Structure formats: structure tokens, C-alpha cells
Coordinates of C-alpha atoms in Angstrom, one line a residue:
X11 CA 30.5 53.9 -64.8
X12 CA 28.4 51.3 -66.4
X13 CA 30.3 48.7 -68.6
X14 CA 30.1 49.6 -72.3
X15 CA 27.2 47.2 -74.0
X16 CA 29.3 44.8 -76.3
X17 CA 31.8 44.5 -72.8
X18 CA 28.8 43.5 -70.7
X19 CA 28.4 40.8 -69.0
X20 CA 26.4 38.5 -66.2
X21 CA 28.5 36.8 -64.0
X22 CA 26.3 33.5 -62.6
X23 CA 28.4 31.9 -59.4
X24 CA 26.6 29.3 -57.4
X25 CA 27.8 26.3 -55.4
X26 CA 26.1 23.0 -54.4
X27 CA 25.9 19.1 -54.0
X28 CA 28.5 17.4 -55.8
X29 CA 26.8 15.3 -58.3
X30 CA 26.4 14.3 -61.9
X31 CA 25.5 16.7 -64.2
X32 CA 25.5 19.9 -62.8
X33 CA 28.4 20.9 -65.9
X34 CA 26.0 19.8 -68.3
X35 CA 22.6 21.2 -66.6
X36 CA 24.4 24.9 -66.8
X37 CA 25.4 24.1 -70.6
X38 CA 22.3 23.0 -71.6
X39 CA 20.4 25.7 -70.0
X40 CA 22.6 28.7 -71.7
X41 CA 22.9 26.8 -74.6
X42 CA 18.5 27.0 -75.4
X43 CA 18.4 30.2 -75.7
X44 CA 22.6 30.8 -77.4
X45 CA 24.3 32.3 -74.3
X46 CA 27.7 32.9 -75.6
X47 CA 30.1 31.9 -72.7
X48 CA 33.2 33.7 -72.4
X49 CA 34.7 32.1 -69.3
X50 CA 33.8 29.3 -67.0
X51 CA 35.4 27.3 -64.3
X52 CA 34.6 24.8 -61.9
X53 CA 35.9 23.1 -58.6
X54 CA 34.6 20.0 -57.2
X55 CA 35.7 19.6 -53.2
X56 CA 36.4 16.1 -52.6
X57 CA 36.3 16.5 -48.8
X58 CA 32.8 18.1 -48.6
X59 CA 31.3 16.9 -51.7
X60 CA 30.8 20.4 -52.8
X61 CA 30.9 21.8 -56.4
X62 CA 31.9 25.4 -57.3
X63 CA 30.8 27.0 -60.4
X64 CA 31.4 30.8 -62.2
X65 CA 30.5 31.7 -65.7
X66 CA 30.6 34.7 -67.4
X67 CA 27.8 35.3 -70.3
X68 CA 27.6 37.9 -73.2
X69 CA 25.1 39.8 -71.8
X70 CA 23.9 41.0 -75.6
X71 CA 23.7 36.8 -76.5
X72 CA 21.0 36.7 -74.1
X73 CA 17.4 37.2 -75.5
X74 CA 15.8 38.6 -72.1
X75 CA 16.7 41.0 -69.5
X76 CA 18.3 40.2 -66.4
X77 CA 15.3 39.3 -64.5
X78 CA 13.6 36.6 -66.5
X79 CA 17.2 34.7 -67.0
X80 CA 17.1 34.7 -63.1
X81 CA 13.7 33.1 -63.1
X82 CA 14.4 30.8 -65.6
X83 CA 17.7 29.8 -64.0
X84 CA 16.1 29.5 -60.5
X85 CA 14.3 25.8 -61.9
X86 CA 17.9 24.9 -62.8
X87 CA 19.1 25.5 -59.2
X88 CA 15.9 24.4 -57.7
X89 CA 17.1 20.6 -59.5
X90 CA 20.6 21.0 -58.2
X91 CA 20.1 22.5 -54.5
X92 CA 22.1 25.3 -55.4
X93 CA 22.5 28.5 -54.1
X94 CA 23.2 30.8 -56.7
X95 CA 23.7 34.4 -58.1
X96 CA 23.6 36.2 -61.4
X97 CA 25.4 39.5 -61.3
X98 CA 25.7 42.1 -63.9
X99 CA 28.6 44.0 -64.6
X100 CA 26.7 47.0 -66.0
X101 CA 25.7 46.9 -62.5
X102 CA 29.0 48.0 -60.3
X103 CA 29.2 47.4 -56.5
X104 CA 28.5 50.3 -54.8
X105 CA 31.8 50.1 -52.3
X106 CA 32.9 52.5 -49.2
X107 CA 36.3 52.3 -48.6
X108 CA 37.3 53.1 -44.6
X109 CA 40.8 54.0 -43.7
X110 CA 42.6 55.7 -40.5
X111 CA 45.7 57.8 -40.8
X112 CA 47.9 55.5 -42.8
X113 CA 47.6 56.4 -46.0
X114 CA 49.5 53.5 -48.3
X115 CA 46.3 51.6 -48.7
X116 CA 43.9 54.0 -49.7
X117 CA 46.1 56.0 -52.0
X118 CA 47.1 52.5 -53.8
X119 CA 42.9 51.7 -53.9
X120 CA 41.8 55.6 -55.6
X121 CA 44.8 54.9 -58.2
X122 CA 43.2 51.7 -58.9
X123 CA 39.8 52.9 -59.1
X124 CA 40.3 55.9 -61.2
X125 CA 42.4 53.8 -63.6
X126 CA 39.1 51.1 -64.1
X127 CA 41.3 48.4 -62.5
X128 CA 38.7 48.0 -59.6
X129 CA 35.0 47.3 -60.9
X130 CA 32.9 49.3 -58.4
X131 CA 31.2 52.5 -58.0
X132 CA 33.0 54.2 -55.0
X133 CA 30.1 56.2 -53.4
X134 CA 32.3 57.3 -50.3
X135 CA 35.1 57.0 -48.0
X136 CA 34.5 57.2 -44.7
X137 CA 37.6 57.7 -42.0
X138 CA 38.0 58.3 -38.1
X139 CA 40.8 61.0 -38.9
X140 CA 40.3 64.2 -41.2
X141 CA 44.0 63.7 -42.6
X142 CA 43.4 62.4 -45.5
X143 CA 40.7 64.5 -46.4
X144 CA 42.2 66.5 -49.2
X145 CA 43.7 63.9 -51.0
X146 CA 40.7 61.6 -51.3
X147 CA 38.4 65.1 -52.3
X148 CA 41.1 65.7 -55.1
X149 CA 39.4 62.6 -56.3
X150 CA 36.0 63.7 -56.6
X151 CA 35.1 61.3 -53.9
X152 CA 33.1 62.2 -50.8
X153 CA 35.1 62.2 -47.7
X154 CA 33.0 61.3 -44.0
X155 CA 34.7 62.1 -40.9
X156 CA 33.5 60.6 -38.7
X157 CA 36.1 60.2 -35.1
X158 CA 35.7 56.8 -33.3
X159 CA 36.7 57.5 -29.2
X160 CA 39.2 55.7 -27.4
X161 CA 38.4 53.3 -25.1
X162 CA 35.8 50.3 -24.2
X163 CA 33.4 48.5 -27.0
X164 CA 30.7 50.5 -25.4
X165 CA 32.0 53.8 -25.7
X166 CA 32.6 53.1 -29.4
X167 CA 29.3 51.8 -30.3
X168 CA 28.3 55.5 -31.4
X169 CA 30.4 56.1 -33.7
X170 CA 29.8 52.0 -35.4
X171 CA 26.6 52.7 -35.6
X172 CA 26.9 56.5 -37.4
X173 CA 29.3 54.9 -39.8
X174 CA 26.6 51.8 -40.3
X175 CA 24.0 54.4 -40.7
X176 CA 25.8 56.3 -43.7
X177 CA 26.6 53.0 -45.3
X178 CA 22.2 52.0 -45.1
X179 CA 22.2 55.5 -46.7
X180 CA 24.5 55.2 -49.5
X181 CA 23.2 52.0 -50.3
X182 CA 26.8 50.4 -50.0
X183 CA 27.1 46.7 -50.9
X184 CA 30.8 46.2 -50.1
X185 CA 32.9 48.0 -47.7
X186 CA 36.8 47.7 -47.6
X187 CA 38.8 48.5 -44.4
X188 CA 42.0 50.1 -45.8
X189 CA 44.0 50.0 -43.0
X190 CA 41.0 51.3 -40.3
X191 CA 42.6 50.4 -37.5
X192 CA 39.4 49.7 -35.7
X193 CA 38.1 46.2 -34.2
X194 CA 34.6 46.4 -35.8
X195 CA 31.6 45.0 -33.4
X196 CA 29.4 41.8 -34.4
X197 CA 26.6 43.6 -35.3
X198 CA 28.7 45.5 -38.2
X199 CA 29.8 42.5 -39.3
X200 CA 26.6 40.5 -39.5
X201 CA 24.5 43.5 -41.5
X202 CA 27.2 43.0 -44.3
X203 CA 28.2 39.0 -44.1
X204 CA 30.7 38.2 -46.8
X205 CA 30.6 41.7 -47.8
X206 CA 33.2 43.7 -45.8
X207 CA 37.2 42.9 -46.7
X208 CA 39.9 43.5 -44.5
X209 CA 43.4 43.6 -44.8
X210 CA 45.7 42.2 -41.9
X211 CA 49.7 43.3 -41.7
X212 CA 50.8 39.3 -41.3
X213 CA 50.1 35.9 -42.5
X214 CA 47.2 34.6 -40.9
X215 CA 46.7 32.3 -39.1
X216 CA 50.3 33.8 -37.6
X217 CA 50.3 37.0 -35.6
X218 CA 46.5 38.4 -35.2
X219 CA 45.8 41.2 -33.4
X220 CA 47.2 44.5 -33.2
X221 CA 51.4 45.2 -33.6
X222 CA 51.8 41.9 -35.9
X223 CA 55.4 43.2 -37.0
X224 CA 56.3 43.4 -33.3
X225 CA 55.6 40.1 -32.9
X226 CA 56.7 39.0 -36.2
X227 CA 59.8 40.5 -35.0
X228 CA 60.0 39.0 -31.2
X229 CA 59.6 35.5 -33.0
X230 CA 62.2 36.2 -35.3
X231 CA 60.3 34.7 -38.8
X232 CA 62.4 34.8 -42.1
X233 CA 58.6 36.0 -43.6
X234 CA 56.5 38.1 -42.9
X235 CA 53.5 38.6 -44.8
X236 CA 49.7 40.5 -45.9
X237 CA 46.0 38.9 -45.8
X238 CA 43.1 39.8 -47.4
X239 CA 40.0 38.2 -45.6
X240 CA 36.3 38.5 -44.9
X241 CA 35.7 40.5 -41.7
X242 CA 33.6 38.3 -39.0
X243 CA 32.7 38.8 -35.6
X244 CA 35.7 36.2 -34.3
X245 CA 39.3 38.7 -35.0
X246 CA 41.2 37.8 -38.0
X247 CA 39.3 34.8 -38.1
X248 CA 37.1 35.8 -41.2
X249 CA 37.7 33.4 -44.4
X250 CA 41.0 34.7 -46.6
X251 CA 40.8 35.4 -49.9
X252 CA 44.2 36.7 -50.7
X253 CA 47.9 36.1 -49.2
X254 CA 51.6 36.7 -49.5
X255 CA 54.8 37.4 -48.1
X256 CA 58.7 39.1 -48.2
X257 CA 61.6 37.9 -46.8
X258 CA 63.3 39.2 -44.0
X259 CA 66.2 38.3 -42.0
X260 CA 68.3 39.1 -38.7
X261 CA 69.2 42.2 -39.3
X262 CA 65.9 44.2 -40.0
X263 CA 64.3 46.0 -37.6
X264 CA 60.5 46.3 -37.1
X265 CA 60.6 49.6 -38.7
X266 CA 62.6 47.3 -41.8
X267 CA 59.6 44.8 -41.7
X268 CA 56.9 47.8 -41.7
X269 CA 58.5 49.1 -44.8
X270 CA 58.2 46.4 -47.1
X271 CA 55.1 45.3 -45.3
X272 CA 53.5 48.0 -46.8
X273 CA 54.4 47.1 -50.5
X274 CA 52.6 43.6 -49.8
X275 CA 49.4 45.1 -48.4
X276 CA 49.0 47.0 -51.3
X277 CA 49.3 44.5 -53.5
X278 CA 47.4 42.2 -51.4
X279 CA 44.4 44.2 -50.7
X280 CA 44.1 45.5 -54.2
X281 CA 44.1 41.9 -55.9
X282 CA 41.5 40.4 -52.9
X283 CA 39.0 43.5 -53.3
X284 CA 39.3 43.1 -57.2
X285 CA 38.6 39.2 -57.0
X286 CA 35.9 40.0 -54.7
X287 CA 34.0 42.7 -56.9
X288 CA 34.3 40.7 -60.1
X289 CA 32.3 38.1 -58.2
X290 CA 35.5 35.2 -58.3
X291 CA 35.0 34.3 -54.3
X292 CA 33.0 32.1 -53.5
X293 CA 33.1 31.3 -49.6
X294 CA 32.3 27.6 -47.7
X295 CA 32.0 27.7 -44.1
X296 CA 35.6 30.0 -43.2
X297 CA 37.3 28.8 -46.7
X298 CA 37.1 30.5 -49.8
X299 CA 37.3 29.0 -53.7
X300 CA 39.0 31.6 -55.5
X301 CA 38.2 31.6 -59.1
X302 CA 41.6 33.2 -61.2

């Protein structure tokens, strides 16, 4: 649902050349027409000589609609080389979630949603099994089943491209794998750059691919761990947003480490998809600047 009008808000997030004032520039331009400014924060990379930048605005402090503050902003960025975005939170991502037959992920994400703890408008979910049917239909959400085959890239490609289709059709703007157990080709991943979220069963870089418990457990780690990343064409590769881990020791099994594997994918998806749709990544090359 649309954010109520005294809670609304546009979220500007841009990053460019390091330089003198760029803090100021921002200030100054919100400040001519009384932009109230309820949060702002900053990071200036030393190493690349990039600075990072994300404000939130009163939306009812600013005198104009939404397009003519990006117009007038886009002469401040044209000074500063920056590339930029103003986002407004009346304005929800329209999100897919896709899942498989594992079901701790999803159910965690609907809770979420229907308790307004993830900022999106949930348009669909789309999976390649019709388990989980029901349960996601109980929440009012439509369900798209739609089976991915066994086998080679090629014989997959169908069934990418249906599920790409449906997303064109909906409109989607972010999609979030919830445990989709599916290797996603390049051309999925570029028509969403930056836009689809992932989340891997083991602390990246450590353990990509498929079976990361298995090998957690072979290696014999005293962690194992859940990431949250950006899904590009290169496996597990895609820049993280969010991480974390459990202890584990000798005498857990693989089914011990799946267990409580579980809790931390949870909790790890649902804090990198809510960072992401409140607009607090801001990705550089394959890192991320996460703004709290």
C-alpha cells in the first residue's frame, strides 16, 4: 500500500567523484526550497576516490512534485558527475519472489510482507514446483507455476524466458530468489542488473555452487554461514549485501548444519531484500556500500 502522506518520503542515493563540496552542494540545494531532512549518511572510499551519499526528505517539505525536484537536482549532479536517483516511498517496488520446494524462505518473506516489515508491493510469486501453492494463495498473492526441466542450459531456456516474460508483464522491478534452486542464465541477469537478490546457503567467497553444507562439512569449518548478494551472470559472484554465520563443531552432521542454516538464511535474506527495497545499497563495481 502507498505510504501514509505525513510518513512519505523521497529517498535521493547517488555516488560520485570524491571531491569538495559535494556535502554542502546537497545541503544547499534542499535547503532553497526547506527540504526537511530526516536521515542522511555518507561514505567517502579512500581507495577509489568515490563518495556515497543517501538522504531521506519529507516528502510534504518539498514545494513540487516528484518530477521537477528531479529536474532541478539533475544540475546539481550534472556539477558533481554523479549518478543519482530519487525514489519515492509512496511508490513501492513492485517485487516477485521465486522459490522451489523449500519452503523456510518464502514462508519467513510473506510473514514479513504482510506484517509491513518489507516495503514492496508483492505482485507475484512465481515457482518451478506447485507445492507451495496453497500456502502462498492463503495470502492473497498470485501463485505462477511454471516447471523448469532437468538437464542442459539449452533445454532450460524455455522455461527462463516464460518466467522473464511474466516478470515484463507484471512490471516487476526487483525479483528475489528464495531458495530457487535454479542457475539463472546471463540474459536473466542482465534485463534486471542490480535488481535480482539471491540467497546462498554459505559464506561467500567460501563454498559456491550447489551442496555448500556438504562441502562445509568435508572441510570440517567451525562456521558455516548465509549470503545475500546481487545475482550476475559469473555464479555466486554477484556483489553481497548481507552476511552471517553459526557455529558448528565435530560432532554435527550435514543434516546438523542444514538445520541451523536455515535460521541464518532467513534472517539473512530478509534484512538484504529490506536494505535493498528501502534504497540503502548502493553497488561499485562487485562491492556494495550499505547504508544502516
Amino acid at each position: 500500500m502507498p505510504a501514509a502522506p505525513a510518513d512519505r518520503r523521497f529517498v535521493l542515493t547517488l555516488s560520485c567523484p570524491d571531491r569538495p563540496g559535494l556535502v554542502a552542494g546537497v545541503a544547499t540545494f534542499l535547503a532553497s526550497f526547506d527540504g526537511w531532512i530526516l536521515e542522511a549518511a555518507h561514505h567517502s572510499d579512500a581507495v577509489t576516490g568515490r563518495f556515497f551519499m543517501r538522504q531521506e526528505v519529507r516528502a510534504d517539505s518539498v514545494p513540487f512534485g516528484l518530477t521537477e525536484l528531479r529536474g532541478r537536482f539533475a544540475e546539481v549532479a550534472a556539477k558533481f558527475e554523479m549518478t543519482w536517483a530519487i525514489h519515492d516511498t509512496a511508490e513501492p517496488p513492485r517485487t516477485v519472489f521465486l522459490c522451489s520446494k523449500q519452503d523456510h524462505c518464502i514462508v519467513d518473506l510473506l510473514h514479513r510482507w504482510r506484517t509491513n516489515d518489507l516495503p514492496c508491493e508483492l505482485v507475484a510469486v512465481v515457482s518451478n514446483h506447485d507445492d507451495l501453492r496453497s500456502f502462498v494463495e492463503w495470502h492473497d498473492v498470485p501463485y505462477h507455476h511454471i516447471p523448469v526441466p532437468p538437464g542442459s542450459r539449452e533445454d532450460k531456456q524455455p522455461a527462463f524466458d516464460a518466467v522473464r516474460k511474466l516478470c515484463r508483464e507484471l512490471d516487476a522491478d526487483t525479483l528475489v530468489l528464495a531458495r530457487y534452486m535454479q542457475i539463472v542464465p546471463p540474459d536473466f541477469c542482465d534485463a534486471w542488473p542490480n535488481r535480482i537478490l539471491n540467497i546462498h546457503h554459505s559464506f561467500l567467497p567460501s563454498f559456491v555452487g550447489g551442496k555448500p553444507y556438504h562441502q562445509a562439512y568435508d572441510r570440517g569449518v567451525k562456521l558455516v554461514g548465509a549470503t545475500c548478494h546481487y545475482v550476475t551472470p559469473d555464479l555466486d559472484a554477484g556483489p553481497i549485501i548481507e552476511q552471517d554465520v553459526v557455529r558448528v563443531n565435530h560432532a554435527d552432521t550435514v543434516d546438523d548444519m542444514v538445520r541451523r542454516g536455515r535460521d541464518v538464511e532467513r534472517r539473512v535474506l530478509a534484512t538484504g531484500v529490506r536494505l535493498h527495497l528501502e534504497h540503502r545499497v548502493l553497488v561499485h563495481g562487485n562491492k556494495t556500500v550499505v547504508f544502516p
